[in-house]
XYZ file of C-alpha atoms in Angstrom:
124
model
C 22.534 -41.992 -123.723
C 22.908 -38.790 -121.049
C 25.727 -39.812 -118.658
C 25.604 -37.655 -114.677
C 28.006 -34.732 -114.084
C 31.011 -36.554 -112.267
C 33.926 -35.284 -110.223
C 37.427 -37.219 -110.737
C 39.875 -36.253 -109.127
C 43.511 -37.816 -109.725
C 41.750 -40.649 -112.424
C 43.631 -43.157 -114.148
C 42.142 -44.533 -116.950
C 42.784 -48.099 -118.170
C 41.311 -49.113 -121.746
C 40.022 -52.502 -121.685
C 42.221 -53.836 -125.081
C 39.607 -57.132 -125.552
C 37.476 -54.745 -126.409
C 37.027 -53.097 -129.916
C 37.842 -49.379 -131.078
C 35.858 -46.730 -132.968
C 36.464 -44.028 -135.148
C 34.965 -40.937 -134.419
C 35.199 -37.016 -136.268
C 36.498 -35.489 -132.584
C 36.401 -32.068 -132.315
C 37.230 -29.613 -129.257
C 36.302 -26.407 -127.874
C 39.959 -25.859 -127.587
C 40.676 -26.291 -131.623
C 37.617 -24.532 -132.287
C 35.768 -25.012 -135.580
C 37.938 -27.990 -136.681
C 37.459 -31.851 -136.295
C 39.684 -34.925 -137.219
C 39.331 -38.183 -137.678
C 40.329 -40.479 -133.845
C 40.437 -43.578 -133.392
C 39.767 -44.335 -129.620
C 38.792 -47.711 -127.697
C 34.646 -48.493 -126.796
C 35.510 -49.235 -123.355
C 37.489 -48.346 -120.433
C 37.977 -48.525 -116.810
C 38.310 -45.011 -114.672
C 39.273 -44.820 -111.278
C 40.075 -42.550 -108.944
C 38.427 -39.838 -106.275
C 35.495 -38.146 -105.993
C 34.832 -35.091 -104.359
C 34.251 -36.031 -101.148
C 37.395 -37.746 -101.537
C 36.402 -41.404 -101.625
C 37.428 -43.990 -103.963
C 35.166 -44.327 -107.146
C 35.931 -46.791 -110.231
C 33.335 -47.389 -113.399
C 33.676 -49.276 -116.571
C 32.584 -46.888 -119.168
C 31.700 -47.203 -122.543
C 30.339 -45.532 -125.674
C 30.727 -41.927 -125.889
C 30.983 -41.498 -122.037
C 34.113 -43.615 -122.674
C 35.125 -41.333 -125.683
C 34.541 -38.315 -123.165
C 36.885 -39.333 -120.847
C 39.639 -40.427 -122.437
C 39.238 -36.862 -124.367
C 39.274 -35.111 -121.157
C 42.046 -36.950 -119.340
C 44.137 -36.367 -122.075
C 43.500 -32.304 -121.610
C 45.215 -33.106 -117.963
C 48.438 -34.049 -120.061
C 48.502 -31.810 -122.902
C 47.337 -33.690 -125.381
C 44.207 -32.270 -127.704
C 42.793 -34.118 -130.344
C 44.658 -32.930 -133.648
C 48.156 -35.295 -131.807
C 45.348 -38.604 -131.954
C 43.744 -37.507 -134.938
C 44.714 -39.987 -138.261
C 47.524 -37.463 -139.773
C 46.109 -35.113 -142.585
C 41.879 -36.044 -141.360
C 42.171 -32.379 -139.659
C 39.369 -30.520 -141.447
C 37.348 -27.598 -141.015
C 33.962 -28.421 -139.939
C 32.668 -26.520 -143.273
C 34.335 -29.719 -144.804
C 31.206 -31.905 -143.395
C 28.391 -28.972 -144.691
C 25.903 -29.772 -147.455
C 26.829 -33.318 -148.029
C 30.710 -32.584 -149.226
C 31.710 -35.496 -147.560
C 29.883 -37.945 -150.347
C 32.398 -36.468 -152.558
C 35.311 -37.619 -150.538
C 37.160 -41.144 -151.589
C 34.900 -43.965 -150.864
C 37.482 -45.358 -148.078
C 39.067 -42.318 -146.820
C 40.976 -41.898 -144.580
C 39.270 -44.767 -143.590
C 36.549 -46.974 -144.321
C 33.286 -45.809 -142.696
C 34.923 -41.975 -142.454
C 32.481 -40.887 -145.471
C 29.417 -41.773 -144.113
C 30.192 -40.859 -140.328
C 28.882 -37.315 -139.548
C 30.239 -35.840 -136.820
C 29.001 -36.824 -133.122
C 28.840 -40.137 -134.457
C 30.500 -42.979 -134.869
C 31.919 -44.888 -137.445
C 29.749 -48.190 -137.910
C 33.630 -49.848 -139.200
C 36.163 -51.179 -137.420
């Protein structure tokens, strides 16, 4: 589902552990044309500043949760290929025309094979 356009400013971002994680073929305008396999967790809690400068907090979840954890990471220096599985960095030609059914049934993971990306895996 759409999420609204926010402003954080100074956000900390707490992942809520009781919940479960996903796996999800991340990609980034900043590695451009490449994707890799992250594991990240469903839900977490953001707060910080708007920018009007008062004090916001949401529990988010989904890929608005995915989102931000992505993009507070960016305010560290951290891009997706440093969460990404090591060796699941592929070129996104590797998910054209169905290659991926000729991947190994449980690699890298179970439920990689049969997650296109912009989705998520449907396995823990």
């Amino acid at each position: 589902k759409p999420f609204p356009h926010q402003f954080w400013i100074n956000p900390t971002i707490t992942p809520q552990l009781d919940k479960n994680t996903s796996w999800f073929w991340e990609g980034c305008l900043s590695v451009p044309g490449m994707r890799g396999w992250v594991e990240r967790p469903n839900v977490v809690k953001i707060h910080g500043w708007n920018e009007r400068g008062e004090y916001i907090e949401a529990e988010l979840d989904g890929l608005a949760a995915r989102v931000a954890q992505h993009e507070y990471d960016h305010m560290d220096g951290v891009l997706f290929p440093d969460r990404a599985l090591p060796g699941t960095l592929l070129p996104v030609k590797s998910f054209d025309e169905n290659r991926q059914e000729k991947w190994p049934e449980e690699w890298p993971t179970a439920g990689a094979r049969r997650t296109k990306p912009g989705g998520f895996s449907d396995l823990q």
